[in-house]
Amino acid sequence: MHESRSQAVPVDPAAERAAIEAAIEQCRDLRGATLPMLHAIQDRLGYVPAAAVDAIAAACNLSRADVHGVLTFYHDFRTAPPGRHVLKVCRAEACQAMGCERLERHLADRCGIAMRGTTADGALTVEPVYCLGNCALSPSVLLDGRLHGRVTPERLDALLAAAEARA
Amino acid sequence: MYSNKVIDHGTPARPGPATVTVQIDGAAVTVPAGTSVLRAAVDAGVRIPKLCATDSLEAFGSCRLCLVEVEGRRGFPASCTTPCEPGMRVRTQSKRLADLRRGVMELYISDHPLDCLTCPANGNCELQDMAGVTGLREVRYGQDGANHLTGAKDTSNPYFSFDPTKCIVCSRCVRACDEVQGTFALTVQGRGFDSKIAAGPVDFMASECVSCGACVQACPTATLIEKSIAEQGQPDHAVVTTCAYCGVGCSFRAEMKGAEVVRMVPHKDGKANHGHSCVKGRFAWGYATHPDRIRTPMVRDRITDPWREVTWDEAIAHAAREIRRIQDRHGRDSVGGITSSRCTNEETYLVQKLVRAAFGNNNVDTCARVCHSPTGYGLKTTLGESAGTQDFDSVEHSDCIVVIGANPTDGHPVFASRMKQRLRQGAKLIVVDPRRIDLVRTPHVVADFHLQLRPGTNVAVLNALAHVVVTEGLAKEDYVRARCEAAEYEKWKTFIALPKNSPEALEAETGVPAAQIRGAARLYATAGNAAIYYGLGVTEHSQGSTTVMAIANLAMATGNIGRPGVGVNPLRGQNNVQGSCDMGSFPHELPGYRHVADAATRERFAARWGVTLQDEPGLRIPNMFDAAIDGSFKALYVQGEDIAQSDPDTQHVQKALESLECLIVQDIFLNETAKYAHVFLPGSSFLEKDGTFTNAERRISPVRKVMPPLAGLADWEVTMALANALGYPMHYRHPAEIMAEIAELTPTFAGVSYDKLDRLGSIQWPCNDAAPEGTPVMHEQQFVRGKGRFVVTDYVATPERTSRRFPLILTTGRILSQYNVGAQTRRTGNTAWHRADELEIHPHDAEQRGIRDGDMVSLQSRKGETTLRAVVTERMQPGVVYTTFHHPESGVNVVTTENSDWATNCPEYKVTAVQVVLQAHKSDWQLGFAQAAEQQIGLLPGRARRGEGG
């Protein structure tokens, strides 16, 4: 889990409650439902709100600490809303060898954000990821769930601009 | 952490008949199969370095310090997770092992503050010890890299602190909370380098933590440490003694510095608790030296007079003079005494002896009158002995556990943890309770059935369960034939099979769906080993004794008595309520539950005591109150019981106490009863005297004096002085001599002595020639009374019915952090969890009355009213409200009634028809109470008053 807090991204408590309830209902009968519930909530909201911990604990008859332990173990889970677009930059060996740090520096210069940061306008959240399995085409990024290889700073700008234009 | 002066075996014992022999560093050692190499090494006298292992927890294998070499195997297995195998040859020391261990320690220490000299764990720290053992001399990595040395300390818990900078993330605390306590309040947050112990997403106080102390005890460093240790330093010696709170009777090490307690730690060898504790015994002992303690005897002529501090001699002489004066004027039977379930067996024995031999009557009773007197009556009638049938360890063999009218996670938390361990292993659970107590659904435990009955319908529910057993052919006929009275069984069987006892017929009365009753009955009868545990939700009813007998019927009919894993088990409320009953505290029974009308027994006591004894039972507590108001009962000696707060119908009790010419109160605090007293004799806490307590499993455990009595005399010495002043000689030099007299006169205690207690640690009675080391499980071959007796248990509804004026039912109980009248726990940090009694009410009932969570409400019955704060919760069922009686100003017993058990007069605390309305101001009784309390404090001498105020 990590926190990518941004004032720019508002939360909607009613939507949170609805998403949590729906996710719990959807996964209630699964064995070991905690992780599927957390995923289902993040799929709906883009993050796992604090209230989800209590709700999942109650639904699965676990302690709050149990759920907190699972939630915090996985870096993929967020506890605050991300920006409108989520960019995951691969920082595994092959991508590092092929210059992913350039991409990081470029993002810092262009958008003023470091890893796990969200831009002030709420447009973009950047997260590190360790191997997208696309090593032959390093460096790789995942933008809103879509994989891109051989990414240069220029291609990255183009990808982000296109995404923002779509949104 | 536990004291490093006590050997830690590293991993739990694996008891069993099969053994294996291994060689450790060339020495052969034979251990039970399944024992870890680490534990076997300890048996062989070899201490392998370790950090993440401790003998209260299953092996984890994370610290990599306990690595060993095993001949013929590659690598360096962790000895904690490696079980011994026949012929295994283990090396615990080699150059390579030393290098590996030092390397591990070097990494640990590279991220650990180097402040050993000023660290509270200095002198009792496993990390420090391991650095020494592994010969760590330098940390080549330095201390400048990324580290965890700046985390903020969590001091939210009143008793211990959590300092993450000292944490090595060995997970011992997390595992202790999970495996031992079963609360699961701790976790490892994050992963890898970010791993951090956390109480969930909040601090300790806001978390699910119940402050049992298991994590603190498990911590090998100063990360989790008692604030008392941080403030006072490490202890210099320890004394094993017994907790003075609930009937679990946990064994504790009082860790001392001179005559000052530094901390209380549960004793690993304690057979009731096996090294576990709860927030009360572990931490809430500060009351013992609270400034409110009264340290000087006091007398006064009228209860409106100021107290006069006097010498012990003067106080005792005054009390004796008053008793004799009153007896001369109003007759021998105009005086009486009340023994205390908080005091030792020896002290209780002395008080009843004082009443019978020196007062010369049988007007002695005890607080068990208001809690487990129906247990005494019911179990004696059916099984032949007034006590639970099992030891606590028995629950490890149970396949089905039934909890009736008990809330173990609050009332008997250490046993509840054992129970939950068994439930997590797969035992089935049936809860019979009007409230959704925690056990019904708590992390990793869920009841298979919750029979959420209406208060007052216990007998109906038990009859319905038995009806299913009998009519569906689930009774163990061969067991019953062999062990029970045939005619009585047939009579009962015919009765219980009547259609009126069917679950369907009783559904409307009990509120429990018939299908649930049928399911629960089938489960109980067919699960294998089925055990019933019950509490005051069974006894404190107009049919309390009937319920106890109905429970015994059910257990006998299904063959569930007489072996481990089964039984009928009253969970006793107070530390020595079993003992106080055993010691002849009831007006009709001499020690060992023998009736005063039994001439042979009476003669023995009379001869030994050198007096003649009355052959008629004396007054019970409620009779004493009535007689006081009538004017025939004039003087009362009360040792360690607060009848003014704990007994029902407070205004009636107050009137009775005001009617007395002489009330002698012996207590550690100026309790509510003492506010009506003429003589106050300062009592001694469990830390200030020697003696024994007997817990709910009949276990007699030693209580040991660790500090001198604050007021100069132990309670037994005070009773002795009073007897002597009355002209009846008592000259015991030590409580051991009192126990010798008890053993001499009481067959079930014949084999008990202080020497044997020292040798065995504790003894479960009966202990005599037939069972020289005591009796863990009773009725094994046959019932104590010979053949078990079934009793017909007709359900008779309580006269206390709801009406238009009082449409709700009030039921009362207690909570984890407070104890009984709260005299002790209210004077400790436990108030952080519970400052005042609150009224639990179902959302539906609350909404109807416009009550929101946190509103002040008036609770009214035909007896009186009181104002307290409402908590709206679905733990309650509609129509039922609940509160506790820990705080005198809440006056809950102003509301409870005079109704009581038909056989024993145990008050019906659990059923009072009430109304609840929004009300901002306090009741008249509360205003009067506050005024009277202030007046009484004003009557204390200056020194004592300062204490009471603070």
PDB file of C-alpha atoms in Angstrom, chain A residues 1 28 50 53-54 57-76 116, chain B residues 178 183-192 194 198-202 206-208 441-446:
ATOM      1  CA  MET A   1       0.000   0.000   0.000  1.00  0.00           C
ATOM      2  CA  ARG A  28     -18.451 -12.539   0.276  1.00  0.00           C
ATOM      3  CA  ALA A  50      -9.982   3.753   5.356  1.00  0.00           C
ATOM      4  CA  VAL A  53     -10.712  -1.873   6.613  1.00  0.00           C
ATOM      5  CA  ASP A  54     -13.486  -2.009   9.189  1.00  0.00           C
ATOM      6  CA  ALA A  57     -12.882  -7.040   8.878  1.00  0.00           C
ATOM      7  CA  ALA A  58     -16.540  -7.279   9.857  1.00  0.00           C
ATOM      8  CA  ALA A  59     -17.529  -9.158   6.708  1.00  0.00           C
ATOM      9  CA  CYS A  60     -14.704 -11.700   6.936  1.00  0.00           C
ATOM     10  CA  ASN A  61     -14.693 -11.933  10.754  1.00  0.00           C
ATOM     11  CA  LEU A  62     -11.113 -10.717  10.894  1.00  0.00           C
ATOM     12  CA  SER A  63      -9.550  -8.097  13.085  1.00  0.00           C
ATOM     13  CA  ARG A  64      -8.940  -4.622  11.728  1.00  0.00           C
ATOM     14  CA  ALA A  65      -5.243  -5.292  12.184  1.00  0.00           C
ATOM     15  CA  ASP A  66      -5.500  -8.411   9.999  1.00  0.00           C
ATOM     16  CA  VAL A  67      -6.940  -6.394   7.127  1.00  0.00           C
ATOM     17  CA  HIS A  68      -4.545  -3.513   7.704  1.00  0.00           C
ATOM     18  CA  GLY A  69      -1.653  -5.977   7.474  1.00  0.00           C
ATOM     19  CA  VAL A  70      -2.836  -7.309   4.115  1.00  0.00           C
ATOM     20  CA  LEU A  71      -3.635  -3.869   2.732  1.00  0.00           C
ATOM     21  CA  THR A  72      -0.249  -2.439   3.642  1.00  0.00           C
ATOM     22  CA  PHE A  73       1.693  -5.461   2.414  1.00  0.00           C
ATOM     23  CA  TYR A  74       0.844  -4.854  -1.254  1.00  0.00           C
ATOM     24  CA  HIS A  75       2.284  -1.752  -2.863  1.00  0.00           C
ATOM     25  CA  ASP A  76      -0.397  -1.880  -5.508  1.00  0.00           C
ATOM     26  CA  ARG A 116       4.190   8.008  -5.649  1.00  0.00           C
TER      27      ARG A 116
ATOM     28  CA  ASP B 178      -2.964 -14.062  17.805  1.00  0.00           C
ATOM     29  CA  THR B 183      -7.512 -10.824  19.777  1.00  0.00           C
ATOM     30  CA  PHE B 184      -5.464 -10.340  16.571  1.00  0.00           C
ATOM     31  CA  ALA B 185      -4.981  -6.661  17.369  1.00  0.00           C
ATOM     32  CA  LEU B 186      -1.435  -6.447  16.030  1.00  0.00           C
ATOM     33  CA  THR B 187       0.054  -6.864  12.585  1.00  0.00           C
ATOM     34  CA  VAL B 188       3.177  -6.266  10.587  1.00  0.00           C
ATOM     35  CA  GLN B 189       2.437  -3.183   8.555  1.00  0.00           C
ATOM     36  CA  GLY B 190       4.129  -2.880   5.160  1.00  0.00           C
ATOM     37  CA  ARG B 191       6.883  -5.219   4.058  1.00  0.00           C
ATOM     38  CA  GLY B 192      10.591  -5.545   3.617  1.00  0.00           C
ATOM     39  CA  ASP B 194       9.242  -0.788   5.710  1.00  0.00           C
ATOM     40  CA  ALA B 198       1.229  -1.764  14.185  1.00  0.00           C
ATOM     41  CA  ALA B 199      -2.019  -2.043  16.104  1.00  0.00           C
ATOM     42  CA  GLY B 200      -3.895  -1.795  12.816  1.00  0.00           C
ATOM     43  CA  PRO B 201      -4.332   1.659  11.294  1.00  0.00           C
ATOM     44  CA  VAL B 202      -4.537   3.395  14.717  1.00  0.00           C
ATOM     45  CA  ALA B 206      -7.774   3.144  19.725  1.00  0.00           C
ATOM     46  CA  SER B 207      -7.133  -0.356  18.440  1.00  0.00           C
ATOM     47  CA  GLU B 208      -8.756  -3.691  19.212  1.00  0.00           C
ATOM     48  CA  ARG B 441     -18.713 -13.364  16.598  1.00  0.00           C
ATOM     49  CA  THR B 442     -15.181 -12.220  17.217  1.00  0.00           C
ATOM     50  CA  PRO B 443     -12.191 -12.347  14.852  1.00  0.00           C
ATOM     51  CA  HIS B 444     -11.571 -15.959  13.811  1.00  0.00           C
ATOM     52  CA  VAL B 445     -14.325 -17.321  16.074  1.00  0.00           C
ATOM     53  CA  VAL B 446     -18.007 -17.572  15.287  1.00  0.00           C
TER      54      VAL B 446
END
